[in-house]
XYZ file of C-alpha atoms in Angstrom:
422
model
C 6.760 -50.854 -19.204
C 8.522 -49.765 -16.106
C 7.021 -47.438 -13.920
C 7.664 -43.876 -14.010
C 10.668 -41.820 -11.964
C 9.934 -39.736 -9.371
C 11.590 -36.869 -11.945
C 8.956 -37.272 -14.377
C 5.891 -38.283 -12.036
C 4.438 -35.107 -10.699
C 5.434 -31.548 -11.463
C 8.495 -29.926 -10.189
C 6.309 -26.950 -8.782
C 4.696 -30.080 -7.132
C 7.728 -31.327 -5.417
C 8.994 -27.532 -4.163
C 5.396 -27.711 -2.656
C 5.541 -30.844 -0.751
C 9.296 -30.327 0.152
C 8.183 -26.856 1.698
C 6.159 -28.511 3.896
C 8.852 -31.270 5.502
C 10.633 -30.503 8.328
C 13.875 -28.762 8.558
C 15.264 -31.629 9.960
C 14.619 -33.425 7.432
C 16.015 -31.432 4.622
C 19.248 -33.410 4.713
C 18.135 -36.518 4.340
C 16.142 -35.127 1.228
C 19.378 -33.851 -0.233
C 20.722 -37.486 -0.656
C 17.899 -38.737 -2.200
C 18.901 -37.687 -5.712
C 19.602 -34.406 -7.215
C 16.522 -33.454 -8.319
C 15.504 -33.582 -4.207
C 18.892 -31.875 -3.375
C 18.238 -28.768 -5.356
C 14.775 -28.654 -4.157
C 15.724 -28.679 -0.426
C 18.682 -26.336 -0.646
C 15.881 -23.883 -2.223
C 13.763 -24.756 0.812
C 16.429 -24.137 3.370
C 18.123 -21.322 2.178
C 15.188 -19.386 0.824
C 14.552 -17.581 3.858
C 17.460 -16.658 6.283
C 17.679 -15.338 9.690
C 20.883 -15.011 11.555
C 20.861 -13.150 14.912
C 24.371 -13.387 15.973
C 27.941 -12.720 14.356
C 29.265 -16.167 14.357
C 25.977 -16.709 12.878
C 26.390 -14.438 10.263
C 30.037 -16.127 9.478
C 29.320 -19.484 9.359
C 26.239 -18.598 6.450
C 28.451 -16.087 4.845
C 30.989 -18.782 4.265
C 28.500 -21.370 2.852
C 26.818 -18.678 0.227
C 30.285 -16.688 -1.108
C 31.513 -20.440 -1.427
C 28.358 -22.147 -3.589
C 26.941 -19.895 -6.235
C 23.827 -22.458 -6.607
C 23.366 -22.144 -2.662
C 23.630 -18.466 -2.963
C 20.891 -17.881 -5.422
C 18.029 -19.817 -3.727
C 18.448 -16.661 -1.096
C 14.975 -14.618 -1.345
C 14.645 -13.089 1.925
C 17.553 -12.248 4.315
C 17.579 -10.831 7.907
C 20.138 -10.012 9.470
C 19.647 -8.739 13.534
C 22.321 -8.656 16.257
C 23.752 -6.189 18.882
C 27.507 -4.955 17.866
C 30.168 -5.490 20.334
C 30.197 -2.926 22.890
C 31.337 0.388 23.168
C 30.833 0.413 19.413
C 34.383 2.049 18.283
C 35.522 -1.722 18.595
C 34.225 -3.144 15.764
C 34.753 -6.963 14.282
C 38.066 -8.172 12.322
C 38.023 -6.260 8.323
C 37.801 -9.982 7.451
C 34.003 -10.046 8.796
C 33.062 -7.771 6.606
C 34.726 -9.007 3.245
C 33.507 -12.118 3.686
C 29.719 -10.268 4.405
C 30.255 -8.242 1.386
C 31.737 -11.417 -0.751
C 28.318 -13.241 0.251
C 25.984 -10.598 -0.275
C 27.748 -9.746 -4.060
C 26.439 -13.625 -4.558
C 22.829 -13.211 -3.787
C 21.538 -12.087 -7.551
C 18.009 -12.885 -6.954
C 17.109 -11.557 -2.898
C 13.967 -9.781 -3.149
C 14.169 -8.903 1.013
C 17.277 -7.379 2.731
C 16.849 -6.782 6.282
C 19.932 -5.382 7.875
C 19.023 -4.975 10.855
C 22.202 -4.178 12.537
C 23.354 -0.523 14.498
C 27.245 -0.858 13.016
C 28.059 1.743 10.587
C 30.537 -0.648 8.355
C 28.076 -2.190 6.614
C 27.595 0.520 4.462
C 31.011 -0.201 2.978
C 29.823 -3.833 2.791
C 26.788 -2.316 0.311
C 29.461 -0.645 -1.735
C 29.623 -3.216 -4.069
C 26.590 -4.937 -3.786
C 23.696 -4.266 -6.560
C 20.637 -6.762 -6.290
C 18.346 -6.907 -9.472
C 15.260 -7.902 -7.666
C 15.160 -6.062 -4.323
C 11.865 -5.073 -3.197
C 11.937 -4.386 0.473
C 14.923 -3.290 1.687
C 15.961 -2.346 5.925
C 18.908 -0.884 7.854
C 20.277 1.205 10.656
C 21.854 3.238 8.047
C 21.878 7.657 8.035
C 20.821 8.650 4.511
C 24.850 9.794 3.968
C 25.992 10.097 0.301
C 27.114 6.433 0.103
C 24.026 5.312 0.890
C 22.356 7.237 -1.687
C 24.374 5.745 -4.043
C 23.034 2.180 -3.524
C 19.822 2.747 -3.162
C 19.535 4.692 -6.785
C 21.418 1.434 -8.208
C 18.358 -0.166 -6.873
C 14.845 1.280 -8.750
C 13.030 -1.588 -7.709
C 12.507 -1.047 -4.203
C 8.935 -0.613 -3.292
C 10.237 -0.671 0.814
C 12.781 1.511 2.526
C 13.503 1.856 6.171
C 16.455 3.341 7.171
C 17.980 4.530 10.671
C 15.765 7.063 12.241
C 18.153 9.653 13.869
C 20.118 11.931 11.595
C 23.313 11.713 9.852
C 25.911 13.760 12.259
C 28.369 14.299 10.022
C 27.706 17.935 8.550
C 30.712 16.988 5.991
C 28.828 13.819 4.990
C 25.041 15.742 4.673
C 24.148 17.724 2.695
C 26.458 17.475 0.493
C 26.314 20.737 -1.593
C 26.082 18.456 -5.448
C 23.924 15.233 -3.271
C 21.684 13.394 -5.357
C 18.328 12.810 -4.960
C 17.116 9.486 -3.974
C 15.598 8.161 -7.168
C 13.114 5.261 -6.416
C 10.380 5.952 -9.209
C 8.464 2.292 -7.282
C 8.642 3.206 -3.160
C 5.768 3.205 -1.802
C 6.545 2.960 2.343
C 8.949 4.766 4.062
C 10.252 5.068 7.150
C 13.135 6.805 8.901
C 14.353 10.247 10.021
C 12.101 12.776 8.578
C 14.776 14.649 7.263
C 15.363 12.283 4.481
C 11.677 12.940 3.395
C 13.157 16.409 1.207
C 16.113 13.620 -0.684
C 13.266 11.431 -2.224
C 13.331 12.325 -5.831
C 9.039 13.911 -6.498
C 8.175 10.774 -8.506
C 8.222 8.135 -5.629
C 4.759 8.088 -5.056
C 4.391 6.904 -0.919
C 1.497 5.020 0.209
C 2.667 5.291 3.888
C 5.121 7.169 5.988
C 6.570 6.762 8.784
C 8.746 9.221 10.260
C 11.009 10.453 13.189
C 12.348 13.476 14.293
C 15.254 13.519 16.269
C 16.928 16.642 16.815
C 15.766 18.179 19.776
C 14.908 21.657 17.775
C 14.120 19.765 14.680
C 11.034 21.689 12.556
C 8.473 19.161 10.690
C 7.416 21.921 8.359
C 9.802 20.812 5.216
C 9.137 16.640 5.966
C 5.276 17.690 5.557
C 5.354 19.964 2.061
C 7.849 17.404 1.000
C 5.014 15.227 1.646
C 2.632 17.519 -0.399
C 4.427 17.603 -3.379
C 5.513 14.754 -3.985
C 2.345 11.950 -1.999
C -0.604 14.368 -1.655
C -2.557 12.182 -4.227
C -1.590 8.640 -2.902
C -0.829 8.713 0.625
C -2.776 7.131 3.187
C -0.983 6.678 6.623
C 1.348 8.866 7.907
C 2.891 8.125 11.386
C 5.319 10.743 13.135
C 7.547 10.325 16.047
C 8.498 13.714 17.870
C 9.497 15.645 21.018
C 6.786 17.507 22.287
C 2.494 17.799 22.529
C 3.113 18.256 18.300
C 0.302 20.722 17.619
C 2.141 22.395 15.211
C 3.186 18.894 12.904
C -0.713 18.133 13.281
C -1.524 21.804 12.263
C 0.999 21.447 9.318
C -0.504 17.334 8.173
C -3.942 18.507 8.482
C -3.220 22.041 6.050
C -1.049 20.497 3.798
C -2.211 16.567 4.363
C -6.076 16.550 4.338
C -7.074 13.606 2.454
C -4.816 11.424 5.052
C -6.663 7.998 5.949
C -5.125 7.305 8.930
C -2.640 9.492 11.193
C -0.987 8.148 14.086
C 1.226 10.536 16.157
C 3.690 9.653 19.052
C 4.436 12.743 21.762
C 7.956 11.950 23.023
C 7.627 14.065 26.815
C 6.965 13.948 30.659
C 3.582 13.169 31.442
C 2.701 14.323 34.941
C -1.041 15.323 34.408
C -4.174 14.201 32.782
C -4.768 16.858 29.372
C -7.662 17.820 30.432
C -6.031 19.364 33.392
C -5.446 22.932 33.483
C -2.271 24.059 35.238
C -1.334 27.683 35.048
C 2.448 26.180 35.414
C 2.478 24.062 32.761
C -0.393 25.426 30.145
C 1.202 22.706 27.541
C -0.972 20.336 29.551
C -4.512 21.658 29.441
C -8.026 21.168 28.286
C -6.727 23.293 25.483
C -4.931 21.024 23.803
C -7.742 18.395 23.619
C -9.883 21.625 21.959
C -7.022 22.085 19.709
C -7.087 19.078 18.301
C -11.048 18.736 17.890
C -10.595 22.446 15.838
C -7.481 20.553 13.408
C -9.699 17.890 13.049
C -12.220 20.076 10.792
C -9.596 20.349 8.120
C -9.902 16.611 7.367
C -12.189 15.402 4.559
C -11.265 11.372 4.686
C -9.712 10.854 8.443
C -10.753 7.632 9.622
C -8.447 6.629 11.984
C -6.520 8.881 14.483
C -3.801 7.526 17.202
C -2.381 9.634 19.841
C 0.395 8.469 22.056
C 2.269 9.771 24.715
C 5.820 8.305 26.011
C 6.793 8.987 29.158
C 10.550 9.250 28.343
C 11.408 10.200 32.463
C 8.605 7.740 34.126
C 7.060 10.623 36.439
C 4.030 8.629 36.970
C 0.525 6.925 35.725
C -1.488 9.250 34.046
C -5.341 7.988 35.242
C -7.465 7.485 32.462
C -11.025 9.001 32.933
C -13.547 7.274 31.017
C -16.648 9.701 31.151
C -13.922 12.808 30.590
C -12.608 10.393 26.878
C -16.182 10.023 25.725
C -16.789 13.825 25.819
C -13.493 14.301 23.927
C -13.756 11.176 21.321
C -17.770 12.343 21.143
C -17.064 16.347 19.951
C -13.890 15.241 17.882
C -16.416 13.214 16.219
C -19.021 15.644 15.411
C -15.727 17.913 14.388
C -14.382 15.036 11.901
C -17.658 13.390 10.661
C -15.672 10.435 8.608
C -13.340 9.451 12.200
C -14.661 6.016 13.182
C -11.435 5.256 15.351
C -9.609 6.627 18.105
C -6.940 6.394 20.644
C -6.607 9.359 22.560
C -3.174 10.658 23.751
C -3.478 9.705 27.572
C -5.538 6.467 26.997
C -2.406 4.280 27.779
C -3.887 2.564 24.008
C -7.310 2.323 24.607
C -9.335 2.433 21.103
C -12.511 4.128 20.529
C -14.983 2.933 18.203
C -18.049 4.628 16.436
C -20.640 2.532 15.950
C -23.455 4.823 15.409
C -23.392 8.372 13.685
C -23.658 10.187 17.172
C -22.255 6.919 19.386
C -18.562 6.145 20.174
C -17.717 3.013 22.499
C -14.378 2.077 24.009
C -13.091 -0.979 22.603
C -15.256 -4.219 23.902
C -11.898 -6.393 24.134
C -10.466 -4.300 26.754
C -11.533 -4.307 30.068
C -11.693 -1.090 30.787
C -13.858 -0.317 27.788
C -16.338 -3.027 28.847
C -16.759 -2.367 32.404
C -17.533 1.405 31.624
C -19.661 0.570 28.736
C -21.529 -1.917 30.732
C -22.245 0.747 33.247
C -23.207 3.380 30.427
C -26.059 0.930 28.919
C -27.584 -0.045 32.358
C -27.712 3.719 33.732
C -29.574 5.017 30.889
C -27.720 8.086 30.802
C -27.640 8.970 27.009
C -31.484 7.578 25.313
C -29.776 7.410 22.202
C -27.564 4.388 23.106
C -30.914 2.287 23.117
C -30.269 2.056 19.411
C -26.674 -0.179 20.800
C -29.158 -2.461 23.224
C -31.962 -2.890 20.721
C -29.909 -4.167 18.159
C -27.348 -6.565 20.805
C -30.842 -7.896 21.904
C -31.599 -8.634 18.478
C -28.505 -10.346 18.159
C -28.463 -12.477 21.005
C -32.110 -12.401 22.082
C -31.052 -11.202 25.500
C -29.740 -8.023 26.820
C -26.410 -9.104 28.638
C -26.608 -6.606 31.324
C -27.409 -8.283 34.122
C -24.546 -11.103 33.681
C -20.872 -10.983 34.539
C -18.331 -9.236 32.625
C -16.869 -11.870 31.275
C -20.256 -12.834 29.330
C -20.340 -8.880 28.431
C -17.269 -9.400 26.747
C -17.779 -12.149 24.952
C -21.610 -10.455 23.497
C -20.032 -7.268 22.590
C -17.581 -8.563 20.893
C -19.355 -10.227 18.390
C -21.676 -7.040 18.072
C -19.574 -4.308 18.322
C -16.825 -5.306 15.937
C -17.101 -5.495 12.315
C -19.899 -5.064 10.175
C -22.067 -5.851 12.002
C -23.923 -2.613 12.724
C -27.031 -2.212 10.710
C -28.435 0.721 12.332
């Protein structure tokens, strides 16, 4: 009896597995081996594609519009490259048939990342329809064409589109625009405007959005929000000009069962918060009081990030250690289910609570650990000897008297997690 092919010896969900794991390099050598091995390595190689230049771009383009077989081992495809500059000179109109001719080919990509800041490719979508797209990305306004192919395409679950508004007031609003019907998204993210154009049944699970106009109001994004995600949202991240009390006032009225909220102040930071200047009362101990009174509205707030960019560089804004734990300490007590924080002026510094009534700076930054270091051996607050009694359970030692660097390392493994069992 002669022994059994390589066909018929092992599974061909077997094979994809162990041709998966073979090096690129070697994929060419498989495709000569028989055609069994040659379909299974084109699969391999062209199942996920990333091309960062235009010549790039070409060359693949020309492979997939030319072999139909190639084309439809495509699952995921990214696209990312800078357009020639200024951008009013834009590539030969052959470039983007032969993009368009390639993409028409792809019948079973699931991920389309076009990650590209050239306003041509929506004319390469035009045409395009892809059965089973899931997570679709581009640098794309949400203009009429647009809308177009993304209601041809139900199945998305993930849209991210360009983040600054269309600028055409011909192109948007349109006064007979359709809706943007996607019955399965779930994330979004792009220019908040485009919030109001999602048709009431796409249920989002996260949002992230930006405002761009200078004068731009958040009030519509937010009761778009409401009506159409107040039951399944969880994260909602904004990106706006300004200290953005009044989009925080709006989320927590009309968004109070958010999980987590993470909001980005786009302005000059030239002063700690908690300074009060008569010249510039935006910058004040009020707003830090402000917040702790918004905070009340939430019933399920677990995580809130604040961020500040310094857009004209002005300077370092110092961060004050014993000043944060006050703030993260009564916005606590205001929001009783927060158990994370990064406060606007922290440059990213996380607080943790780790007891009902005790907050801690996160132990894998330094400047969390030196200050919390200093907190446990001064004795200042009795209630934090519920934190040493249960690290010297832990590690049968309290690691006070050691360096940092063994501080670190302790309250690491004790601080994060689960592990608090007070």
């Amino acid at each position: 009896m002669s022994p059994p092919s390589i066909r018929t010896s092992l599974p061909v969900e077997l094979w994809e597995k162990i041709v998966d794991s073979v090096r690129p390099d070697a994929h060419l050598s498989l495709c000569r081996v028989s055609k069994l091995f040659h379909s299974l390595a084109v699969r391999s190689l062209y199942y996920d594609i990333s091309l960062d230049s235009p010549s790039a771009t070409a060359a693949c383009c020309r492979t997939l519009a030319n072999n139909l077989n190639t084309a439809s081992a495509v699952r995921n495809l990214t696209i990312t490259y800078t357009p020639s500059e200024p951008l009013k000179y834009h590539y030969f109109p052959s470039f983007y048939q032969l993009l368009g001719r390639a993409l028409r080919c792809l019948t079973n990509v699931r991920d389309l990342r076009l990650s590209v800041l050239d306003p041509n490719y929506i004319q390469v979508l035009a045409r395009c329809q892809f059965p089973s797209l899931h997570h679709f990305e581009c640098y794309l306004t949400l203009t009429t064409p647009l809308v177009s192919f993304l209601n041809q395409h139900p199945s998305i679950t993930y849209l991210q589109i360009a983040p600054n508004e269309a600028l055409s007031p011909a192109s948007w609003p349109p006064p007979t625009r359709p809706g943007v019907v996607l019955p399965k998204l779930e994330y979004f993210v792009g220019n908040s405007e485009c919030i109001s154009a999602l048709a009431c049944d796409a249920s989002l699970r996260s949002a992230f959005l930006f405002w761009d106009a200078v004068d731009a109001t958040p009030q519509d994004a937010i009761m778009a929000l409401e009506r159409s995600s107040s039951d399944t949202i969880n994260l909602l991240s904004c990106r706006r000009r300004g200290w953005n009390l009044d989009l925080i006032d709006l989320i927590s009225t009309w968004l109070p069962n958010i999980y987590v909220l993470s909001v980005t102040n786009l302005l000059v930071i030239d002063a700690h918060p908690s300074q009060v200047r008569t010249k510039t009362p935006r910058i004040s101990s009020a707003y830090l009081d402000a917040i702790r009174g918004l905070l009340s509205r939430f019933t399920d707030l677990h995580r809130l990030d604040l961020h500040c960019v310094d857009t004209f560089r002005m300077g370092e804004v110092e961060c004050r250690m014993d000043d944060d734990f006050a703030t993260v300490s009564g916005w606590g007590a205001a929001c009783p289910t927060l158990s994370e924080c990064i406060l606007s002026h922290s440059n990213g510094l996380k607080w943790i609570r780790v007891v009902d009534d005790v907050w801690v700076p996160d132990p894998c930054d330094h400047r969390g650990v030196r200050w919390l270091t200093g907190m446990l051996r001064s004795n200042r607050f009795p209630q934090w000897n519920r934190v040493l009694a249960v690290i010297q359970q832990r590690t049968q030692r309290i690691p006070l008297l050691g360096d940092v660097e063994e501080c670190v390392e302790i309250l690491k493994s004790v601080v994060i997690g689960d592990q608090w069992e007070l």
